[in-house]
Amino acid sequence: VDVGVLLFGGAMCSPGCSCYNDTWVYTPRARVFRRIQVAAPPTWRYRQSLVYNELDKHFYIFGGESYRPYMYHNSVARLGLP
């Protein structure tokens, strides 16, 4: 994936709250967001951390919160990018 900025999940709280587990890539050169499909996406969440590991060329998500059920995540998940 040609990544400029990678976004995962998030929350929308208008009027009620719900979380997402979709993944988006923003390419600065083209100024375009595009949604990408990941293999087995982690549980929907917001306020998580996302890092890239140069050694194995993968992105990892840690922590975050979710609604329905409301919970704090204390886990690490690898994003299976195409």
JSON list of N, CA and C in Angstrom, two decimals:
[
{"chain": "A", "resi": 1, "resn": "VAL", "atom": "N", "xyz": [0.85, -1.17, 0.00]},
{"chain": "A", "resi": 1, "resn": "VAL", "atom": "CA", "xyz": [0.00, 0.00, 0.00]},
{"chain": "A", "resi": 1, "resn": "VAL", "atom": "C", "xyz": [0.89, 1.23, 0.00]},
{"chain": "A", "resi": 2, "resn": "ASP", "atom": "N", "xyz": [0.61, 2.16, -0.91]},
{"chain": "A", "resi": 2, "resn": "ASP", "atom": "CA", "xyz": [1.33, 3.43, -0.95]},
{"chain": "A", "resi": 2, "resn": "ASP", "atom": "C", "xyz": [0.70, 4.33, 0.10]},
{"chain": "A", "resi": 3, "resn": "VAL", "atom": "N", "xyz": [1.37, 4.44, 1.25]},
{"chain": "A", "resi": 3, "resn": "VAL", "atom": "CA", "xyz": [0.78, 5.13, 2.39]},
{"chain": "A", "resi": 3, "resn": "VAL", "atom": "C", "xyz": [1.38, 6.51, 2.59]},
{"chain": "A", "resi": 4, "resn": "GLY", "atom": "N", "xyz": [0.52, 7.50, 2.66]},
{"chain": "A", "resi": 4, "resn": "GLY", "atom": "CA", "xyz": [0.91, 8.81, 3.13]},
{"chain": "A", "resi": 4, "resn": "GLY", "atom": "C", "xyz": [0.49, 8.89, 4.58]},
{"chain": "A", "resi": 5, "resn": "VAL", "atom": "N", "xyz": [-0.82, 8.70, 4.82]},
{"chain": "A", "resi": 5, "resn": "VAL", "atom": "CA", "xyz": [-1.38, 8.66, 6.17]},
{"chain": "A", "resi": 5, "resn": "VAL", "atom": "C", "xyz": [-2.35, 7.49, 6.22]},
{"chain": "A", "resi": 6, "resn": "LEU", "atom": "N", "xyz": [-2.24, 6.66, 7.24]},
{"chain": "A", "resi": 6, "resn": "LEU", "atom": "CA", "xyz": [-3.14, 5.53, 7.41]},
{"chain": "A", "resi": 6, "resn": "LEU", "atom": "C", "xyz": [-4.04, 5.81, 8.61]},
{"chain": "A", "resi": 7, "resn": "LEU", "atom": "N", "xyz": [-5.36, 5.66, 8.42]},
{"chain": "A", "resi": 7, "resn": "LEU", "atom": "CA", "xyz": [-6.33, 5.88, 9.49]},
{"chain": "A", "resi": 7, "resn": "LEU", "atom": "C", "xyz": [-7.11, 4.60, 9.72]},
{"chain": "A", "resi": 8, "resn": "PHE", "atom": "N", "xyz": [-7.32, 4.27, 10.99]},
{"chain": "A", "resi": 8, "resn": "PHE", "atom": "CA", "xyz": [-8.13, 3.10, 11.34]},
{"chain": "A", "resi": 8, "resn": "PHE", "atom": "C", "xyz": [-9.17, 3.49, 12.36]},
{"chain": "A", "resi": 9, "resn": "GLY", "atom": "N", "xyz": [-10.41, 3.06, 12.12]},
{"chain": "A", "resi": 9, "resn": "GLY", "atom": "CA", "xyz": [-11.48, 3.22, 13.10]},
{"chain": "A", "resi": 9, "resn": "GLY", "atom": "C", "xyz": [-11.88, 4.64, 13.35]},
{"chain": "A", "resi": 10, "resn": "GLY", "atom": "N", "xyz": [-12.36, 4.88, 14.55]},
{"chain": "A", "resi": 10, "resn": "GLY", "atom": "CA", "xyz": [-12.85, 6.19, 14.94]},
{"chain": "A", "resi": 10, "resn": "GLY", "atom": "C", "xyz": [-14.25, 6.08, 15.49]},
{"chain": "A", "resi": 11, "resn": "ALA", "atom": "N", "xyz": [-14.82, 7.21, 15.88]},
{"chain": "A", "resi": 11, "resn": "ALA", "atom": "CA", "xyz": [-16.16, 7.23, 16.46]},
{"chain": "A", "resi": 11, "resn": "ALA", "atom": "C", "xyz": [-16.95, 8.40, 15.91]},
{"chain": "A", "resi": 12, "resn": "MET", "atom": "N", "xyz": [-18.26, 8.20, 15.83]},
{"chain": "A", "resi": 12, "resn": "MET", "atom": "CA", "xyz": [-19.18, 9.25, 15.43]},
{"chain": "A", "resi": 12, "resn": "MET", "atom": "C", "xyz": [-20.22, 9.36, 16.53]},
{"chain": "A", "resi": 13, "resn": "CYS", "atom": "N", "xyz": [-20.35, 10.52, 17.12]},
{"chain": "A", "resi": 13, "resn": "CYS", "atom": "CA", "xyz": [-21.27, 10.70, 18.25]},
{"chain": "A", "resi": 13, "resn": "CYS", "atom": "C", "xyz": [-22.31, 11.76, 17.95]},
{"chain": "A", "resi": 14, "resn": "SER", "atom": "N", "xyz": [-23.09, 11.54, 16.92]},
{"chain": "A", "resi": 14, "resn": "SER", "atom": "CA", "xyz": [-24.14, 12.49, 16.58]},
{"chain": "A", "resi": 14, "resn": "SER", "atom": "C", "xyz": [-25.27, 11.76, 15.89]},
{"chain": "A", "resi": 15, "resn": "PRO", "atom": "N", "xyz": [-26.41, 11.55, 16.47]},
{"chain": "A", "resi": 15, "resn": "PRO", "atom": "CA", "xyz": [-26.81, 11.88, 17.82]},
{"chain": "A", "resi": 15, "resn": "PRO", "atom": "C", "xyz": [-26.34, 10.84, 18.85]},
{"chain": "A", "resi": 16, "resn": "GLY", "atom": "N", "xyz": [-26.25, 9.56, 18.49]},
{"chain": "A", "resi": 16, "resn": "GLY", "atom": "CA", "xyz": [-25.74, 8.54, 19.41]},
{"chain": "A", "resi": 16, "resn": "GLY", "atom": "C", "xyz": [-24.32, 8.19, 19.01]},
{"chain": "A", "resi": 17, "resn": "CYS", "atom": "N", "xyz": [-23.65, 7.38, 19.81]},
{"chain": "A", "resi": 17, "resn": "CYS", "atom": "CA", "xyz": [-22.25, 7.06, 19.53]},
{"chain": "A", "resi": 17, "resn": "CYS", "atom": "C", "xyz": [-22.11, 5.67, 18.93]},
{"chain": "A", "resi": 18, "resn": "SER", "atom": "N", "xyz": [-21.26, 5.57, 17.93]},
{"chain": "A", "resi": 18, "resn": "SER", "atom": "CA", "xyz": [-20.90, 4.27, 17.36]},
{"chain": "A", "resi": 18, "resn": "SER", "atom": "C", "xyz": [-19.46, 4.35, 16.89]},
{"chain": "A", "resi": 19, "resn": "CYS", "atom": "N", "xyz": [-18.80, 3.19, 16.86]},
{"chain": "A", "resi": 19, "resn": "CYS", "atom": "CA", "xyz": [-17.40, 3.12, 16.46]},
{"chain": "A", "resi": 19, "resn": "CYS", "atom": "C", "xyz": [-17.28, 2.41, 15.11]},
{"chain": "A", "resi": 20, "resn": "TYR", "atom": "N", "xyz": [-16.11, 2.56, 14.49]},
{"chain": "A", "resi": 20, "resn": "TYR", "atom": "CA", "xyz": [-15.86, 1.98, 13.18]},
{"chain": "A", "resi": 20, "resn": "TYR", "atom": "C", "xyz": [-14.57, 1.17, 13.21]},
{"chain": "A", "resi": 21, "resn": "ASN", "atom": "N", "xyz": [-14.48, 0.21, 12.29]},
{"chain": "A", "resi": 21, "resn": "ASN", "atom": "CA", "xyz": [-13.23, -0.54, 12.14]},
{"chain": "A", "resi": 21, "resn": "ASN", "atom": "C", "xyz": [-12.78, -0.53, 10.68]},
{"chain": "A", "resi": 22, "resn": "ASP", "atom": "N", "xyz": [-13.10, 0.55, 9.98]},
{"chain": "A", "resi": 22, "resn": "ASP", "atom": "CA", "xyz": [-12.66, 0.67, 8.60]},
{"chain": "A", "resi": 22, "resn": "ASP", "atom": "C", "xyz": [-11.27, 1.31, 8.54]},
{"chain": "A", "resi": 23, "resn": "THR", "atom": "N", "xyz": [-10.59, 1.11, 7.42]},
{"chain": "A", "resi": 23, "resn": "THR", "atom": "CA", "xyz": [-9.23, 1.59, 7.24]},
{"chain": "A", "resi": 23, "resn": "THR", "atom": "C", "xyz": [-9.19, 2.47, 6.00]},
{"chain": "A", "resi": 24, "resn": "TRP", "atom": "N", "xyz": [-8.56, 3.63, 6.14]},
{"chain": "A", "resi": 24, "resn": "TRP", "atom": "CA", "xyz": [-8.45, 4.59, 5.05]},
{"chain": "A", "resi": 24, "resn": "TRP", "atom": "C", "xyz": [-7.00, 4.99, 4.85]},
{"chain": "A", "resi": 25, "resn": "VAL", "atom": "N", "xyz": [-6.65, 5.27, 3.61]},
{"chain": "A", "resi": 25, "resn": "VAL", "atom": "CA", "xyz": [-5.31, 5.75, 3.26]},
{"chain": "A", "resi": 25, "resn": "VAL", "atom": "C", "xyz": [-5.47, 7.12, 2.60]},
{"chain": "A", "resi": 26, "resn": "TYR", "atom": "N", "xyz": [-4.69, 8.08, 3.06]},
{"chain": "A", "resi": 26, "resn": "TYR", "atom": "CA", "xyz": [-4.65, 9.39, 2.43]},
{"chain": "A", "resi": 26, "resn": "TYR", "atom": "C", "xyz": [-3.33, 9.52, 1.70]},
{"chain": "A", "resi": 27, "resn": "THR", "atom": "N", "xyz": [-3.42, 9.84, 0.42]},
{"chain": "A", "resi": 27, "resn": "THR", "atom": "CA", "xyz": [-2.24, 10.05, -0.40]},
{"chain": "A", "resi": 27, "resn": "THR", "atom": "C", "xyz": [-2.07, 11.55, -0.64]},
{"chain": "A", "resi": 28, "resn": "PRO", "atom": "N", "xyz": [-1.07, 12.16, 0.00]},
{"chain": "A", "resi": 28, "resn": "PRO", "atom": "CA", "xyz": [-0.91, 13.62, -0.10]},
{"chain": "A", "resi": 28, "resn": "PRO", "atom": "C", "xyz": [-0.70, 14.12, -1.52]},
{"chain": "A", "resi": 29, "resn": "ARG", "atom": "N", "xyz": [0.06, 13.39, -2.31]},
{"chain": "A", "resi": 29, "resn": "ARG", "atom": "CA", "xyz": [0.33, 13.84, -3.67]},
{"chain": "A", "resi": 29, "resn": "ARG", "atom": "C", "xyz": [-0.96, 14.00, -4.47]},
{"chain": "A", "resi": 30, "resn": "ALA", "atom": "N", "xyz": [-1.86, 13.02, -4.30]},
{"chain": "A", "resi": 30, "resn": "ALA", "atom": "CA", "xyz": [-3.13, 13.05, -5.04]},
{"chain": "A", "resi": 30, "resn": "ALA", "atom": "C", "xyz": [-4.23, 13.78, -4.27]},
{"chain": "A", "resi": 31, "resn": "ARG", "atom": "N", "xyz": [-3.99, 14.04, -2.97]},
{"chain": "A", "resi": 31, "resn": "ARG", "atom": "CA", "xyz": [-4.99, 14.66, -2.10]},
{"chain": "A", "resi": 31, "resn": "ARG", "atom": "C", "xyz": [-6.29, 13.88, -2.09]},
{"chain": "A", "resi": 32, "resn": "VAL", "atom": "N", "xyz": [-6.16, 12.57, -1.92]},
{"chain": "A", "resi": 32, "resn": "VAL", "atom": "CA", "xyz": [-7.31, 11.67, -1.99]},
{"chain": "A", "resi": 32, "resn": "VAL", "atom": "C", "xyz": [-7.29, 10.70, -0.81]},
{"chain": "A", "resi": 33, "resn": "PHE", "atom": "N", "xyz": [-8.48, 10.48, -0.20]},
{"chain": "A", "resi": 33, "resn": "PHE", "atom": "CA", "xyz": [-8.69, 9.40, 0.76]},
{"chain": "A", "resi": 33, "resn": "PHE", "atom": "C", "xyz": [-9.29, 8.23, 0.01]},
{"chain": "A", "resi": 34, "resn": "ARG", "atom": "N", "xyz": [-8.84, 7.03, 0.32]},
{"chain": "A", "resi": 34, "resn": "ARG", "atom": "CA", "xyz": [-9.49, 5.85, -0.25]},
{"chain": "A", "resi": 34, "resn": "ARG", "atom": "C", "xyz": [-9.56, 4.78, 0.82]},
{"chain": "A", "resi": 35, "resn": "ARG", "atom": "N", "xyz": [-10.69, 4.09, 0.81]},
{"chain": "A", "resi": 35, "resn": "ARG", "atom": "CA", "xyz": [-10.90, 3.03, 1.78]},
{"chain": "A", "resi": 35, "resn": "ARG", "atom": "C", "xyz": [-10.23, 1.76, 1.28]},
{"chain": "A", "resi": 36, "resn": "ILE", "atom": "N", "xyz": [-9.56, 1.05, 2.18]},
{"chain": "A", "resi": 36, "resn": "ILE", "atom": "CA", "xyz": [-8.95, -0.22, 1.80]},
{"chain": "A", "resi": 36, "resn": "ILE", "atom": "C", "xyz": [-9.49, -1.33, 2.69]},
{"chain": "A", "resi": 37, "resn": "GLN", "atom": "N", "xyz": [-9.56, -2.52, 2.16]},
{"chain": "A", "resi": 37, "resn": "GLN", "atom": "CA", "xyz": [-10.02, -3.68, 2.91]},
{"chain": "A", "resi": 37, "resn": "GLN", "atom": "C", "xyz": [-8.82, -4.35, 3.57]},
{"chain": "A", "resi": 38, "resn": "VAL", "atom": "N", "xyz": [-8.95, -4.67, 4.84]},
{"chain": "A", "resi": 38, "resn": "VAL", "atom": "CA", "xyz": [-7.89, -5.37, 5.55]},
{"chain": "A", "resi": 38, "resn": "VAL", "atom": "C", "xyz": [-8.40, -6.75, 5.92]},
{"chain": "A", "resi": 39, "resn": "ALA", "atom": "N", "xyz": [-7.48, -7.72, 5.95]},
{"chain": "A", "resi": 39, "resn": "ALA", "atom": "CA", "xyz": [-7.85, -9.07, 6.33]},
{"chain": "A", "resi": 39, "resn": "ALA", "atom": "C", "xyz": [-8.09, -9.11, 7.83]},
{"chain": "A", "resi": 40, "resn": "ALA", "atom": "N", "xyz": [-9.24, -9.58, 8.25]},
{"chain": "A", "resi": 40, "resn": "ALA", "atom": "CA", "xyz": [-9.61, -9.71, 9.66]},
{"chain": "A", "resi": 40, "resn": "ALA", "atom": "C", "xyz": [-9.33, -8.45, 10.47]},
{"chain": "A", "resi": 41, "resn": "PRO", "atom": "N", "xyz": [-10.07, -7.36, 10.22]},
{"chain": "A", "resi": 41, "resn": "PRO", "atom": "CA", "xyz": [-9.82, -6.11, 10.95]},
{"chain": "A", "resi": 41, "resn": "PRO", "atom": "C", "xyz": [-10.08, -6.28, 12.44]},
{"chain": "A", "resi": 42, "resn": "PRO", "atom": "N", "xyz": [-9.33, -5.56, 13.28]},
{"chain": "A", "resi": 42, "resn": "PRO", "atom": "CA", "xyz": [-9.56, -5.62, 14.72]},
{"chain": "A", "resi": 42, "resn": "PRO", "atom": "C", "xyz": [-10.93, -5.06, 15.10]},
{"chain": "A", "resi": 43, "resn": "THR", "atom": "N", "xyz": [-11.32, -5.25, 16.33]},
{"chain": "A", "resi": 43, "resn": "THR", "atom": "CA", "xyz": [-12.57, -4.72, 16.85]},
{"chain": "A", "resi": 43, "resn": "THR", "atom": "C", "xyz": [-12.62, -3.21, 16.65]},
{"chain": "A", "resi": 44, "resn": "TRP", "atom": "N", "xyz": [-13.81, -2.69, 16.33]},
{"chain": "A", "resi": 44, "resn": "TRP", "atom": "CA", "xyz": [-13.99, -1.25, 16.15]},
{"chain": "A", "resi": 44, "resn": "TRP", "atom": "C", "xyz": [-13.55, -0.52, 17.41]},
{"chain": "A", "resi": 45, "resn": "ARG", "atom": "N", "xyz": [-12.95, 0.65, 17.21]},
{"chain": "A", "resi": 45, "resn": "ARG", "atom": "CA", "xyz": [-12.44, 1.41, 18.35]},
{"chain": "A", "resi": 45, "resn": "ARG", "atom": "C", "xyz": [-12.07, 2.83, 17.95]},
{"chain": "A", "resi": 46, "resn": "TYR", "atom": "N", "xyz": [-11.81, 3.63, 18.96]},
{"chain": "A", "resi": 46, "resn": "TYR", "atom": "CA", "xyz": [-11.30, 4.99, 18.78]},
{"chain": "A", "resi": 46, "resn": "TYR", "atom": "C", "xyz": [-10.27, 5.25, 19.87]},
{"chain": "A", "resi": 47, "resn": "ARG", "atom": "N", "xyz": [-9.51, 6.32, 19.74]},
{"chain": "A", "resi": 47, "resn": "ARG", "atom": "CA", "xyz": [-8.43, 6.69, 20.67]},
{"chain": "A", "resi": 47, "resn": "ARG", "atom": "C", "xyz": [-7.36, 5.59, 20.80]},
{"chain": "A", "resi": 48, "resn": "GLN", "atom": "N", "xyz": [-7.10, 4.90, 19.71]},
{"chain": "A", "resi": 48, "resn": "GLN", "atom": "CA", "xyz": [-6.06, 3.88, 19.70]},
{"chain": "A", "resi": 48, "resn": "GLN", "atom": "C", "xyz": [-4.75, 4.46, 19.18]},
{"chain": "A", "resi": 49, "resn": "SER", "atom": "N", "xyz": [-3.69, 3.70, 19.32]},
{"chain": "A", "resi": 49, "resn": "SER", "atom": "CA", "xyz": [-2.38, 4.08, 18.76]},
{"chain": "A", "resi": 49, "resn": "SER", "atom": "C", "xyz": [-2.11, 3.18, 17.56]},
{"chain": "A", "resi": 50, "resn": "LEU", "atom": "N", "xyz": [-1.49, 3.75, 16.55]},
{"chain": "A", "resi": 50, "resn": "LEU", "atom": "CA", "xyz": [-1.14, 3.02, 15.34]},
{"chain": "A", "resi": 50, "resn": "LEU", "atom": "C", "xyz": [0.32, 3.28, 15.03]},
{"chain": "A", "resi": 51, "resn": "VAL", "atom": "N", "xyz": [1.09, 2.21, 14.89]},
{"chain": "A", "resi": 51, "resn": "VAL", "atom": "CA", "xyz": [2.52, 2.35, 14.59]},
{"chain": "A", "resi": 51, "resn": "VAL", "atom": "C", "xyz": [2.90, 1.44, 13.43]},
{"chain": "A", "resi": 52, "resn": "TYR", "atom": "N", "xyz": [4.02, 1.79, 12.79]},
{"chain": "A", "resi": 52, "resn": "TYR", "atom": "CA", "xyz": [4.55, 1.00, 11.68]},
{"chain": "A", "resi": 52, "resn": "TYR", "atom": "C", "xyz": [5.87, 0.38, 12.12]},
{"chain": "A", "resi": 53, "resn": "ASN", "atom": "N", "xyz": [6.01, -0.92, 11.88]},
{"chain": "A", "resi": 53, "resn": "ASN", "atom": "CA", "xyz": [7.25, -1.63, 12.20]},
{"chain": "A", "resi": 53, "resn": "ASN", "atom": "C", "xyz": [8.04, -1.82, 10.91]},
{"chain": "A", "resi": 54, "resn": "GLU", "atom": "N", "xyz": [9.13, -1.11, 10.79]},
{"chain": "A", "resi": 54, "resn": "GLU", "atom": "CA", "xyz": [9.97, -1.16, 9.59]},
{"chain": "A", "resi": 54, "resn": "GLU", "atom": "C", "xyz": [10.56, -2.56, 9.36]},
{"chain": "A", "resi": 55, "resn": "LEU", "atom": "N", "xyz": [10.81, -3.30, 10.43]},
{"chain": "A", "resi": 55, "resn": "LEU", "atom": "CA", "xyz": [11.43, -4.63, 10.29]},
{"chain": "A", "resi": 55, "resn": "LEU", "atom": "C", "xyz": [10.52, -5.63, 9.58]},
{"chain": "A", "resi": 56, "resn": "ASP", "atom": "N", "xyz": [9.25, -5.68, 9.96]},
{"chain": "A", "resi": 56, "resn": "ASP", "atom": "CA", "xyz": [8.36, -6.66, 9.32]},
{"chain": "A", "resi": 56, "resn": "ASP", "atom": "C", "xyz": [7.35, -6.02, 8.35]},
{"chain": "A", "resi": 57, "resn": "LYS", "atom": "N", "xyz": [7.45, -4.70, 8.18]},
{"chain": "A", "resi": 57, "resn": "LYS", "atom": "CA", "xyz": [6.62, -3.96, 7.20]},
{"chain": "A", "resi": 57, "resn": "LYS", "atom": "C", "xyz": [5.13, -4.07, 7.48]},
{"chain": "A", "resi": 58, "resn": "HIS", "atom": "N", "xyz": [4.73, -4.04, 8.77]},
{"chain": "A", "resi": 58, "resn": "HIS", "atom": "CA", "xyz": [3.32, -4.10, 9.15]},
{"chain": "A", "resi": 58, "resn": "HIS", "atom": "C", "xyz": [2.96, -2.93, 10.07]},
{"chain": "A", "resi": 59, "resn": "PHE", "atom": "N", "xyz": [1.67, -2.60, 10.05]},
{"chain": "A", "resi": 59, "resn": "PHE", "atom": "CA", "xyz": [1.12, -1.62, 10.98]},
{"chain": "A", "resi": 59, "resn": "PHE", "atom": "C", "xyz": [0.48, -2.36, 12.14]},
{"chain": "A", "resi": 60, "resn": "TYR", "atom": "N", "xyz": [0.63, -1.81, 13.35]},
{"chain": "A", "resi": 60, "resn": "TYR", "atom": "CA", "xyz": [0.07, -2.40, 14.55]},
{"chain": "A", "resi": 60, "resn": "TYR", "atom": "C", "xyz": [-0.79, -1.38, 15.28]},
{"chain": "A", "resi": 61, "resn": "ILE", "atom": "N", "xyz": [-1.90, -1.87, 15.84]},
{"chain": "A", "resi": 61, "resn": "ILE", "atom": "CA", "xyz": [-2.82, -1.05, 16.61]},
{"chain": "A", "resi": 61, "resn": "ILE", "atom": "C", "xyz": [-2.74, -1.50, 18.07]},
{"chain": "A", "resi": 62, "resn": "PHE", "atom": "N", "xyz": [-2.69, -0.52, 18.97]},
{"chain": "A", "resi": 62, "resn": "PHE", "atom": "CA", "xyz": [-2.71, -0.85, 20.39]},
{"chain": "A", "resi": 62, "resn": "PHE", "atom": "C", "xyz": [-3.78, -0.03, 21.10]},
{"chain": "A", "resi": 63, "resn": "GLY", "atom": "N", "xyz": [-4.49, -0.69, 22.00]},
{"chain": "A", "resi": 63, "resn": "GLY", "atom": "CA", "xyz": [-5.41, -0.01, 22.89]},
{"chain": "A", "resi": 63, "resn": "GLY", "atom": "C", "xyz": [-6.63, 0.57, 22.22]},
{"chain": "A", "resi": 64, "resn": "GLY", "atom": "N", "xyz": [-7.16, 1.61, 22.83]},
{"chain": "A", "resi": 64, "resn": "GLY", "atom": "CA", "xyz": [-8.36, 2.27, 22.34]},
{"chain": "A", "resi": 64, "resn": "GLY", "atom": "C", "xyz": [-9.56, 1.99, 23.22]},
{"chain": "A", "resi": 65, "resn": "GLU", "atom": "N", "xyz": [-10.68, 2.58, 22.85]},
{"chain": "A", "resi": 65, "resn": "GLU", "atom": "CA", "xyz": [-11.95, 2.39, 23.55]},
{"chain": "A", "resi": 65, "resn": "GLU", "atom": "C", "xyz": [-13.02, 2.05, 22.52]},
{"chain": "A", "resi": 66, "resn": "SER", "atom": "N", "xyz": [-14.12, 1.46, 22.97]},
{"chain": "A", "resi": 66, "resn": "SER", "atom": "CA", "xyz": [-15.23, 1.18, 22.06]},
{"chain": "A", "resi": 66, "resn": "SER", "atom": "C", "xyz": [-16.56, 1.35, 22.78]},
{"chain": "A", "resi": 67, "resn": "TYR", "atom": "N", "xyz": [-17.63, 1.50, 22.01]},
{"chain": "A", "resi": 67, "resn": "TYR", "atom": "CA", "xyz": [-18.99, 1.57, 22.52]},
{"chain": "A", "resi": 67, "resn": "TYR", "atom": "C", "xyz": [-19.68, 0.26, 22.20]},
{"chain": "A", "resi": 68, "resn": "ARG", "atom": "N", "xyz": [-20.69, -0.04, 22.96]},
{"chain": "A", "resi": 68, "resn": "ARG", "atom": "CA", "xyz": [-21.58, -1.20, 22.71]},
{"chain": "A", "resi": 68, "resn": "ARG", "atom": "C", "xyz": [-20.81, -2.48, 22.45]},
{"chain": "A", "resi": 69, "resn": "PRO", "atom": "N", "xyz": [-20.18, -3.11, 23.35]},
{"chain": "A", "resi": 69, "resn": "PRO", "atom": "CA", "xyz": [-20.09, -2.70, 24.75]},
{"chain": "A", "resi": 69, "resn": "PRO", "atom": "C", "xyz": [-18.99, -1.67, 24.94]},
{"chain": "A", "resi": 70, "resn": "TYR", "atom": "N", "xyz": [-19.19, -0.79, 25.93]},
{"chain": "A", "resi": 70, "resn": "TYR", "atom": "CA", "xyz": [-18.15, 0.18, 26.23]},
{"chain": "A", "resi": 70, "resn": "TYR", "atom": "C", "xyz": [-17.02, -0.55, 26.92]},
{"chain": "A", "resi": 71, "resn": "MET", "atom": "N", "xyz": [-15.81, -0.40, 26.39]},
{"chain": "A", "resi": 71, "resn": "MET", "atom": "CA", "xyz": [-14.67, -1.06, 27.01]},
{"chain": "A", "resi": 71, "resn": "MET", "atom": "C", "xyz": [-13.37, -0.41, 26.58]},
{"chain": "A", "resi": 72, "resn": "TYR", "atom": "N", "xyz": [-12.34, -0.62, 27.40]},
{"chain": "A", "resi": 72, "resn": "TYR", "atom": "CA", "xyz": [-10.99, -0.22, 27.05]},
{"chain": "A", "resi": 72, "resn": "TYR", "atom": "C", "xyz": [-10.29, -1.44, 26.47]},
{"chain": "A", "resi": 73, "resn": "HIS", "atom": "N", "xyz": [-9.58, -1.26, 25.38]},
{"chain": "A", "resi": 73, "resn": "HIS", "atom": "CA", "xyz": [-8.85, -2.38, 24.76]},
{"chain": "A", "resi": 73, "resn": "HIS", "atom": "C", "xyz": [-7.41, -2.35, 25.24]},
{"chain": "A", "resi": 74, "resn": "ASN", "atom": "N", "xyz": [-6.93, -3.48, 25.68]},
{"chain": "A", "resi": 74, "resn": "ASN", "atom": "CA", "xyz": [-5.55, -3.62, 26.13]},
{"chain": "A", "resi": 74, "resn": "ASN", "atom": "C", "xyz": [-4.92, -4.74, 25.31]},
{"chain": "A", "resi": 75, "resn": "SER", "atom": "N", "xyz": [-4.90, -4.55, 24.01]},
{"chain": "A", "resi": 75, "resn": "SER", "atom": "CA", "xyz": [-4.39, -5.59, 23.12]},
{"chain": "A", "resi": 75, "resn": "SER", "atom": "C", "xyz": [-3.65, -4.97, 21.95]},
{"chain": "A", "resi": 76, "resn": "VAL", "atom": "N", "xyz": [-2.90, -5.80, 21.25]},
{"chain": "A", "resi": 76, "resn": "VAL", "atom": "CA", "xyz": [-2.17, -5.39, 20.06]},
{"chain": "A", "resi": 76, "resn": "VAL", "atom": "C", "xyz": [-2.73, -6.20, 18.89]},
{"chain": "A", "resi": 77, "resn": "ALA", "atom": "N", "xyz": [-2.98, -5.54, 17.77]},
{"chain": "A", "resi": 77, "resn": "ALA", "atom": "CA", "xyz": [-3.48, -6.22, 16.58]},
{"chain": "A", "resi": 77, "resn": "ALA", "atom": "C", "xyz": [-2.67, -5.76, 15.37]},
{"chain": "A", "resi": 78, "resn": "ARG", "atom": "N", "xyz": [-2.38, -6.67, 14.48]},
{"chain": "A", "resi": 78, "resn": "ARG", "atom": "CA", "xyz": [-1.65, -6.33, 13.24]},
{"chain": "A", "resi": 78, "resn": "ARG", "atom": "C", "xyz": [-2.68, -6.14, 12.12]},
{"chain": "A", "resi": 79, "resn": "LEU", "atom": "N", "xyz": [-2.54, -5.05, 11.38]},
{"chain": "A", "resi": 79, "resn": "LEU", "atom": "CA", "xyz": [-3.44, -4.81, 10.24]},
{"chain": "A", "resi": 79, "resn": "LEU", "atom": "C", "xyz": [-2.93, -5.60, 9.04]},
{"chain": "A", "resi": 80, "resn": "GLY", "atom": "N", "xyz": [-3.80, -6.42, 8.48]},
{"chain": "A", "resi": 80, "resn": "GLY", "atom": "CA", "xyz": [-3.45, -7.19, 7.29]},
{"chain": "A", "resi": 80, "resn": "GLY", "atom": "C", "xyz": [-3.72, -6.39, 6.02]},
{"chain": "A", "resi": 81, "resn": "LEU", "atom": "N", "xyz": [-2.79, -5.51, 5.67]},
{"chain": "A", "resi": 81, "resn": "LEU", "atom": "CA", "xyz": [-2.99, -4.64, 4.52]},
{"chain": "A", "resi": 81, "resn": "LEU", "atom": "C", "xyz": [-2.74, -5.40, 3.22]},
{"chain": "A", "resi": 82, "resn": "PRO", "atom": "N", "xyz": [-3.43, -4.98, 2.17]},
{"chain": "A", "resi": 82, "resn": "PRO", "atom": "CA", "xyz": [-3.23, -5.63, 0.85]},
{"chain": "A", "resi": 82, "resn": "PRO", "atom": "C", "xyz": [-1.85, -5.35, 0.28]}
]
